[in-house]
Tab-separated table of C-alpha atoms and ligand atoms in Angstrom:
chain	number	residue	atom	x	y	z
A	154	MET	CA	0.000	0.000	0.000
A	155	ILE	CA	1.322	3.452	-0.888
A	156	HIS	CA	0.172	5.498	2.086
A	157	PHE	CA	-0.826	9.101	1.562
A	158	LEU	CA	1.291	10.214	4.482
A	159	ASP	CA	3.396	8.463	7.108
A	160	LEU	CA	4.534	10.969	9.698
A	161	LYS	CA	6.413	8.429	11.778
A	162	MET	CA	8.517	7.480	8.776
A	163	LEU	CA	9.020	11.115	7.727
A	164	ASN	CA	10.257	12.117	11.177
A	165	GLN	CA	12.507	9.105	11.610
A	166	LYS	CA	15.400	10.771	9.838
A	167	TYR	CA	15.590	13.479	12.539
A	168	GLU	CA	15.420	11.052	15.442
A	169	THR	CA	19.017	11.415	16.639
A	170	GLU	CA	18.818	15.210	16.477
A	171	PHE	CA	15.442	15.203	18.266
A	172	HIS	CA	16.876	13.088	21.082
A	173	GLN	CA	19.836	15.421	21.514
A	174	LYS	CA	17.587	18.480	21.553
A	175	PHE	CA	15.220	16.935	24.061
A	176	LYS	CA	18.093	16.095	26.359
A	177	SER	CA	19.401	19.639	26.425
A	178	PHE	CA	15.826	20.978	26.726
A	179	LEU	CA	15.319	18.798	29.814
A	180	GLN	CA	18.564	20.028	31.290
A	181	THR	CA	17.661	23.709	30.961
A	182	GLY	CA	14.542	23.305	33.133
A	183	TYR	CA	13.056	26.174	31.099
A	184	TYR	CA	9.877	25.133	29.297
A	185	ILE	CA	8.091	28.263	28.049
A	186	GLN	CA	9.457	31.054	25.830
A	187	GLY	CA	13.080	30.090	26.292
A	188	LYS	CA	16.058	30.242	23.978
A	189	GLU	CA	14.699	27.711	21.474
A	190	THR	CA	11.604	29.858	20.883
A	191	LYS	CA	13.736	32.973	20.488
A	192	ALA	CA	16.091	31.135	18.130
A	193	PHE	CA	13.242	29.811	16.031
A	194	GLU	CA	11.651	33.252	15.778
A	195	ASN	CA	14.966	34.598	14.494
A	196	ASN	CA	15.586	31.670	12.163
A	197	PHE	CA	12.096	31.713	10.722
A	198	ALA	CA	12.097	35.493	10.208
A	199	ARG	CA	15.395	35.176	8.337
A	200	TYR	CA	13.972	32.305	6.293
A	201	CYS	CA	10.893	34.347	5.321
A	202	GLN	CA	12.948	37.530	4.681
A	203	THR	CA	10.956	39.433	7.324
A	204	LYS	CA	12.069	41.525	10.269
A	205	TYR	CA	9.855	39.684	12.733
A	206	ALA	CA	8.504	36.220	13.390
A	207	ILE	CA	6.282	35.767	16.430
A	208	GLY	CA	5.713	32.204	17.614
A	209	THR	CA	2.117	31.195	18.422
A	210	GLY	CA	0.370	28.110	19.760
A	211	ASN	CA	-1.009	27.090	16.350
A	212	GLY	CA	-1.974	28.386	12.918
A	213	LEU	CA	-5.579	29.272	13.706
A	214	ASP	CA	-4.442	31.518	16.553
A	215	ALA	CA	-1.756	33.041	14.338
A	216	ILE	CA	-4.419	34.268	11.896
A	217	ARG	CA	-6.767	35.392	14.652
A	218	LEU	CA	-4.038	37.260	16.543
A	219	ILE	CA	-3.179	39.292	13.437
A	220	PHE	CA	-6.791	40.500	13.278
A	221	GLU	CA	-6.905	41.135	17.032
A	222	ALA	CA	-3.695	43.169	16.822
A	223	TYR	CA	-5.070	45.283	13.963
A	224	LYS	CA	-8.156	45.994	16.104
A	225	ILE	CA	-5.882	47.218	18.900
A	226	LEU	CA	-3.971	49.361	16.401
A	227	GLY	CA	-7.285	50.846	15.244
A	228	LEU	CA	-7.037	49.550	11.675
A	229	LEU	CA	-9.952	47.138	12.056
A	230	GLN	CA	-13.296	47.467	13.840
A	231	PRO	CA	-15.693	44.711	14.924
A	232	GLY	CA	-17.999	43.857	12.016
A	233	ASP	CA	-15.525	44.833	9.299
A	234	GLU	CA	-15.585	42.565	6.277
A	235	VAL	CA	-12.649	40.322	5.374
A	236	LEU	CA	-12.518	38.749	1.913
A	237	VAL	CA	-11.420	35.118	1.987
A	238	PRO	CA	-11.477	32.278	-0.573
A	239	ALA	CA	-14.655	30.198	-0.214
A	240	ASN	CA	-12.780	26.912	-0.726
A	241	THR	CA	-10.184	27.400	2.004
A	242	TYR	CA	-9.666	25.213	5.049
A	243	ILE	CA	-12.200	26.118	7.747
A	244	ALA	CA	-9.509	27.599	10.034
A	245	SER	CA	-9.092	30.676	7.792
A	246	ILE	CA	-12.783	31.453	8.204
A	247	LEU	CA	-12.938	30.626	11.927
A	248	ALA	CA	-10.088	33.046	12.646
A	249	ILE	CA	-12.041	35.891	11.026
A	250	SER	CA	-15.246	35.047	12.928
A	251	GLN	CA	-13.455	34.622	16.255
A	252	ALA	CA	-11.952	38.084	15.882
A	253	GLY	CA	-15.468	39.546	15.575
A	254	LEU	CA	-15.071	40.294	11.864
A	255	LYS	CA	-17.231	39.173	8.970
A	256	PRO	CA	-15.880	36.618	6.496
A	257	VAL	CA	-17.003	37.310	2.917
A	258	LEU	CA	-16.530	34.254	0.713
A	259	ILE	CA	-14.840	34.656	-2.666
A	260	GLU	CA	-15.279	32.084	-5.415
A	261	PRO	CA	-11.882	30.724	-6.485
A	262	LYS	CA	-10.446	30.034	-9.915
A	263	LEU	CA	-11.344	26.556	-11.079
A	264	GLU	CA	-7.905	26.026	-12.659
A	265	THR	CA	-5.705	26.880	-9.676
A	266	TYR	CA	-8.146	26.650	-6.731
A	267	ASN	CA	-6.739	30.031	-5.730
A	268	LEU	CA	-8.268	33.493	-5.269
A	269	ASP	CA	-9.764	35.026	-8.398
A	270	PRO	CA	-8.934	38.783	-8.533
A	271	GLN	CA	-12.094	39.604	-10.509
A	272	ASN	CA	-14.280	37.901	-7.908
A	273	ILE	CA	-12.504	39.884	-5.188
A	274	ILE	CA	-13.371	43.148	-6.892
A	275	ASN	CA	-17.014	42.079	-7.241
A	276	LYS	CA	-17.320	41.600	-3.471
A	277	ILE	CA	-15.713	44.809	-2.247
A	278	SER	CA	-18.129	46.936	-0.205
A	279	PRO	CA	-17.686	50.056	1.956
A	280	LYS	CA	-17.279	47.678	4.929
A	281	THR	CA	-14.444	45.676	3.328
A	282	LYS	CA	-11.237	46.276	5.224
A	283	ALA	CA	-8.975	43.307	4.540
A	284	ILE	CA	-8.144	40.406	2.244
A	285	LEU	CA	-7.009	37.111	3.748
A	286	GLY	CA	-5.038	35.624	0.855
A	287	VAL	CA	-4.762	31.873	1.365
A	288	HIS	CA	-1.928	30.121	-0.493
A	289	LEU	CA	-4.059	27.020	-0.740
A	290	TYR	CA	-2.256	23.712	-1.314
A	291	GLY	CA	1.043	25.627	-1.105
A	292	ARG	CA	0.498	27.751	-4.191
A	293	ILE	CA	0.770	31.555	-4.197
A	294	SER	CA	-2.330	33.175	-5.666
A	295	ASP	CA	-2.323	35.735	-8.473
A	296	TRP	CA	-0.417	38.061	-6.169
A	297	ASP	CA	0.349	41.061	-8.409
A	298	ALA	CA	-3.339	41.529	-9.131
A	299	ILE	CA	-4.333	40.966	-5.507
A	300	GLN	CA	-1.757	43.483	-4.250
A	301	LYS	CA	-2.998	46.018	-6.752
A	302	ILE	CA	-6.599	45.591	-5.586
A	303	ALA	CA	-5.586	45.847	-1.905
A	304	LYS	CA	-3.685	49.044	-2.606
A	305	ALA	CA	-6.384	50.631	-4.759
A	306	HIS	CA	-9.079	49.986	-2.141
A	307	ASN	CA	-6.905	50.603	0.913
A	308	LEU	CA	-7.350	47.057	2.250
A	309	LEU	CA	-5.073	45.207	4.624
A	310	LEU	CA	-3.478	42.277	2.827
A	311	ILE	CA	-2.858	39.321	5.114
A	312	GLU	CA	-1.490	35.936	4.100
A	313	ASP	CA	-2.728	32.617	5.370
A	314	ALA	CA	0.561	30.888	4.565
A	315	ALA	CA	-0.228	27.796	6.649
A	316	GLN	CA	0.367	25.569	3.607
A	317	ALA	CA	3.060	27.573	1.831
A	318	HIS	CA	6.287	27.604	3.868
A	319	GLY	CA	9.057	28.452	1.425
A	320	ALA	CA	6.936	29.276	-1.634
A	321	ILE	CA	8.450	32.123	-3.666
A	322	TRP	CA	6.639	34.762	-5.720
A	323	LYS	CA	8.984	36.830	-7.917
A	324	GLY	CA	11.880	36.456	-5.472
A	325	LYS	CA	9.769	37.130	-2.387
A	326	LYS	CA	8.938	34.455	0.122
A	327	ALA	CA	5.482	33.541	1.391
A	328	GLY	CA	5.253	35.365	4.705
A	329	ASN	CA	6.692	38.512	3.130
A	330	LEU	CA	3.975	39.152	0.539
A	331	GLY	CA	1.481	41.108	2.616
A	332	GLN	CA	1.411	43.230	5.763
A	333	ALA	CA	1.412	40.115	7.939
A	334	ALA	CA	1.303	36.369	7.442
A	335	ALA	CA	0.185	33.406	9.498
A	336	PHE	CA	1.884	29.996	9.464
A	337	SER	CA	0.949	26.654	10.961
A	338	PHE	CA	3.440	23.950	11.884
A	339	TYR	CA	0.785	21.289	12.349
A	340	PRO	CA	2.588	17.949	11.907
A	341	THR	CA	1.398	17.365	8.320
A	342	LYS	CA	2.519	20.750	6.933
A	343	ASN	CA	5.677	21.041	4.820
A	344	LEU	CA	7.359	22.339	7.977
A	345	GLY	CA	5.678	20.309	10.700
A	346	ALA	CA	6.310	20.122	14.438
A	347	LEU	CA	5.604	17.101	16.654
A	348	GLY	CA	2.482	18.798	17.989
A	349	ASP	CA	0.671	22.108	17.572
A	350	ALA	CA	2.669	25.218	16.679
A	351	GLY	CA	2.357	28.376	14.593
A	352	ALA	CA	3.946	31.741	13.796
A	353	ILE	CA	3.233	35.187	12.422
A	354	THR	CA	5.687	37.028	10.173
A	355	THR	CA	5.696	40.756	9.447
A	356	GLN	CA	7.903	43.724	8.618
A	357	ASP	CA	5.735	46.008	10.743
A	358	SER	CA	7.356	46.805	14.106
A	359	ASP	CA	4.145	48.297	15.592
A	360	LEU	CA	2.221	45.160	14.744
A	361	ALA	CA	4.998	42.889	16.015
A	362	GLU	CA	5.157	44.740	19.306
A	363	VAL	CA	1.428	44.264	19.908
A	364	LEU	CA	1.620	40.604	18.887
A	365	TYR	CA	4.494	39.725	21.234
A	366	LYS	CA	2.283	40.909	24.103
A	367	LEU	CA	-1.060	39.706	22.794
A	368	LYS	CA	-0.044	36.025	22.561
A	369	ASN	CA	1.145	36.184	26.206
A	370	TYR	CA	-1.863	37.502	28.182
A	371	GLY	CA	-1.356	40.957	26.700
A	372	GLN	CA	1.539	41.431	29.078
A	373	SER	CA	4.206	44.041	28.401
A	374	GLN	CA	6.176	42.489	31.252
A	375	LYS	CA	5.430	39.823	33.804
A	376	TYR	CA	2.123	40.582	35.600
A	377	VAL	CA	1.622	43.869	33.720
A	378	SER	CA	-1.340	43.480	31.348
A	379	GLN	CA	-1.640	46.067	28.635
A	380	TYR	CA	-4.277	44.246	26.545
A	381	LYS	CA	-6.939	41.593	27.103
A	382	GLY	CA	-4.589	39.032	25.664
A	383	PHE	CA	-4.451	35.325	24.893
A	384	ASN	CA	-2.350	32.398	25.867
A	385	SER	CA	-1.043	31.254	22.509
A	386	ARG	CA	2.702	30.902	22.802
A	387	LEU	CA	4.914	28.714	20.657
A	388	ASP	CA	5.803	25.736	22.813
A	389	GLU	CA	9.505	25.677	23.683
A	390	LEU	CA	9.943	21.993	22.873
A	391	GLN	CA	8.158	22.347	19.524
A	392	ALA	CA	10.394	25.336	18.763
A	393	ALA	CA	13.406	23.121	19.484
A	394	PHE	CA	12.183	20.486	17.021
A	395	LEU	CA	11.313	23.153	14.450
A	396	ASN	CA	14.826	24.601	14.652
A	397	ILE	CA	16.084	21.221	13.468
A	398	LYS	CA	13.487	20.731	10.745
A	399	LEU	CA	13.725	24.257	9.304
A	400	GLU	CA	17.203	23.323	8.056
A	401	TYR	CA	15.624	20.687	5.823
A	402	LEU	CA	12.639	22.656	4.558
A	403	ASP	CA	14.112	23.722	1.208
A	404	GLN	CA	15.244	20.189	0.525
A	405	ILE	CA	11.756	18.859	1.327
A	406	ASN	CA	10.073	21.461	-0.884
A	407	GLN	CA	12.436	20.699	-3.763
A	408	LYS	CA	11.639	17.013	-3.510
A	409	ARG	CA	7.911	17.734	-3.533
A	410	GLN	CA	8.333	20.063	-6.523
A	411	LYS	CA	10.248	17.378	-8.375
A	412	ILE	CA	7.514	14.814	-7.733
A	413	ALA	CA	4.907	17.329	-8.940
A	414	GLN	CA	6.914	17.945	-12.095
A	415	THR	CA	7.112	14.211	-12.762
A	416	TYR	CA	3.357	13.875	-12.263
A	417	LEU	CA	2.678	16.802	-14.582
A	418	GLU	CA	4.959	15.456	-17.298
A	419	HIS	CA	3.687	11.907	-17.252
A	420	LEU	CA	0.099	11.813	-16.065
A	421	ASN	CA	-2.393	11.580	-18.899
A	422	HIS	CA	-4.340	14.844	-18.985
A	423	ASN	CA	-7.326	13.070	-20.509
A	424	LYS	CA	-7.763	10.910	-17.435
A	425	ILE	CA	-7.562	13.584	-14.824
A	426	ILE	CA	-7.497	17.404	-14.638
A	427	LEU	CA	-4.081	18.538	-13.423
A	428	PRO	CA	-3.020	21.795	-11.757
A	429	PRO	CA	-1.008	24.175	-13.969
A	430	PHE	CA	2.734	24.079	-13.282
A	431	ALA	CA	4.136	26.824	-11.050
A	432	PRO	CA	7.805	26.083	-10.391
A	433	LYS	CA	8.675	28.197	-7.352
A	434	ALA	CA	5.337	29.690	-6.384
A	435	HIS	CA	4.030	26.241	-5.469
A	436	VAL	CA	5.550	24.070	-2.736
A	437	TYR	CA	2.942	21.345	-3.259
A	438	HIS	CA	1.625	20.975	0.241
A	439	GLN	CA	-1.003	19.053	-1.707
A	440	PHE	CA	-1.065	17.820	-5.289
A	441	VAL	CA	-4.730	18.247	-6.098
A	442	VAL	CA	-6.338	16.772	-9.197
A	443	ARG	CA	-9.923	16.843	-10.354
A	444	THR	CA	-12.384	14.536	-12.103
A	445	PRO	CA	-16.184	14.369	-12.293
A	446	ASN	CA	-16.085	10.651	-11.398
A	447	ARG	CA	-14.021	11.051	-8.278
A	448	GLU	CA	-15.450	8.267	-6.144
A	449	ALA	CA	-14.928	5.562	-8.768
A	450	PHE	CA	-11.437	6.862	-9.534
A	451	ARG	CA	-10.382	6.886	-5.875
A	452	GLU	CA	-11.832	3.425	-5.309
A	453	TYR	CA	-9.899	2.059	-8.279
A	454	LEU	CA	-6.682	3.610	-6.975
A	455	LEU	CA	-7.282	2.208	-3.505
A	456	GLU	CA	-7.801	-1.256	-5.000
A	457	GLU	CA	-4.446	-0.808	-6.724
A	458	GLY	CA	-2.894	0.075	-3.359
A	459	ILE	CA	-2.765	3.876	-3.705
A	460	GLU	CA	-4.187	5.954	-0.881
A	461	THR	CA	-5.660	9.373	-1.760
A	462	LEU	CA	-7.408	12.030	0.338
A	463	ILE	CA	-9.839	14.908	-0.227
A	464	HIS	CA	-8.845	18.447	0.799
A	465	TYR	CA	-11.608	19.197	1.679
A	466	PRO	CA	-14.834	17.225	1.332
A	467	VAL	CA	-17.280	19.901	2.622
A	468	PRO	CA	-16.888	23.634	1.863
A	469	PRO	CA	-17.110	26.068	4.814
A	470	HIS	CA	-20.459	27.524	3.695
A	471	GLN	CA	-22.050	24.073	3.940
A	472	GLN	CA	-20.737	23.332	7.436
A	473	ALA	CA	-23.179	23.202	10.353
A	474	ALA	CA	-20.970	25.733	12.161
A	475	TYR	CA	-21.974	28.331	9.558
A	476	SER	CA	-25.696	27.649	9.262
A	477	GLU	CA	-26.159	31.343	8.402
A	478	TRP	CA	-24.730	30.467	4.965
A	479	GLN	CA	-27.159	27.576	4.431
A	480	SER	CA	-28.866	29.191	1.452
A	481	LEU	CA	-25.660	30.508	-0.096
A	482	HIS	CA	-24.913	28.965	-3.485
A	483	LEU	CA	-21.301	29.021	-4.673
A	484	PRO	CA	-21.215	26.870	-7.825
A	485	LEU	CA	-17.430	26.885	-8.392
A	486	THR	CA	-16.602	26.089	-4.789
A	487	GLU	CA	-19.205	23.341	-4.695
A	488	GLN	CA	-17.945	21.833	-7.932
A	489	ILE	CA	-14.380	21.876	-6.623
A	490	HIS	CA	-15.351	20.135	-3.412
A	491	GLN	CA	-17.201	17.473	-5.387
A	492	GLU	CA	-14.422	16.783	-7.876
A	493	ILE	CA	-11.035	17.207	-6.219
A	494	PHE	CA	-8.783	14.679	-4.589
A	495	SER	CA	-5.130	14.686	-3.581
A	496	LEU	CA	-2.393	12.317	-4.725
A	497	PRO	CA	0.426	11.294	-2.380
A	498	ILE	CA	3.310	13.771	-2.647
A	499	ARG	CA	5.266	13.174	0.565
A	500	GLU	CA	8.983	13.743	0.116
A	501	ASN	CA	9.942	10.132	0.770
A	502	LEU	CA	8.008	8.633	-2.150
A	503	THR	CA	10.393	6.425	-4.136
A	504	ASP	CA	10.781	6.688	-7.924
A	505	GLN	CA	9.245	3.253	-8.127
A	506	GLU	CA	6.174	4.385	-6.172
A	507	ILE	CA	5.838	7.562	-8.269
A	508	ASN	CA	6.011	5.551	-11.493
A	509	TYR	CA	3.508	3.039	-10.131
A	510	ILE	CA	1.024	5.830	-9.308
A	511	ILE	CA	1.455	7.383	-12.772
A	512	ASP	CA	1.053	4.021	-14.472
A	513	LYS	CA	-2.129	3.125	-12.572
A	514	ILE	CA	-3.746	6.505	-13.226
A	515	ASN	CA	-2.918	6.388	-16.916
A	516	ARG	CA	-4.388	2.892	-17.191
A	517	TYR	CA	-7.714	3.902	-15.665
B	1083	PLP	C1	-3.506	24.112	8.821
B	1083	PLP	C2	-4.158	25.346	8.400
B	1083	PLP	C3	-4.584	26.329	9.306
B	1083	PLP	C4	-4.627	26.111	10.786
B	1083	PLP	O1	-3.474	25.714	11.391
B	1083	PLP	P1	-3.529	24.944	12.780
B	1083	PLP	O2	-2.107	24.936	13.222
B	1083	PLP	O3	-4.059	23.574	12.523
B	1083	PLP	O4	-4.395	25.721	13.708
B	1083	PLP	C5	-5.075	27.512	8.811
B	1083	PLP	N1	-5.197	27.732	7.488
B	1083	PLP	C6	-4.844	26.803	6.587
B	1083	PLP	C7	-4.989	27.124	5.139
B	1083	PLP	C8	-4.331	25.572	7.005
B	1083	PLP	O5	-4.005	24.657	6.096
């Protein structure tokens, strides 16, 4: 069986380094916001070409904290509208709601599953104050056009880069493409911890200053609360593991990009609809394909020993959590959720496994 993902196997290669790190972590007796967290914040900021990286407890909080910080800075008010792709992972939408803002769903492009600039323009209202650009599946959206729209309408441009660690748009890294960006290091992401973890990157020192406090009870110093803050700190032990894994991120992304290229060159386009190639702007967190007869196709592949997954089976507007959107009809988003599925693209796939997957798909 070719498993879609095998985290135990993927993390095995760092085992010796993990053990060493854990040993020195244990010896410090310092478990929260210690030198590993500080080091990771520095390392990750350097990696993303930003001045600041602020560790958080997870990716959802990272997005939410950006919005909360902008409220404190007076750039957002409760009830302001935030434009967000309708086919994103639910966390993008939850972060907007939790911050007391209003998510406005944007139909994506069918070809790339990414934000469609024209559909953004159509949804701008006097209440629109921000765009949450999600680099879904690890692919940067049509960023020049999106930046232009944000600028023309005076909107904050925030990245949900939870799937796009290391993606590059015209020489600029994901995390450095808007005013602030949120990352997740959930174990399955291209840069994954051994538990929950997240970060925010930004060039904005005012924003960074608020965020450093906000994720730690709003404290400017111990027991001095400046804001009604949160407890969403990057865990020291996860930071230690991430410091090890960050060193391998480019290598992992390159391997994923190479697998994607092989798929794109050899998969028969008549059998399955493939994503357009995007060499550097796509780090292939997922390799998503599309077909109207998805269930039969996936069943056939499973019978041939190939595991596939669906990212994601139910769009946010059809979730019980958002019953207020019950009557909303978003044909593109709904079609995408009915037709997509993801092929294995983990970095430890062997050439033999890749060729086997290609062969079985082309024989369907
Ligand atoms: C994973 C993910 C998140 C949430 O990250 P968590 O660390 O699981 O909270 C947010 N947005 C997107 C697009 C994601 O893929």
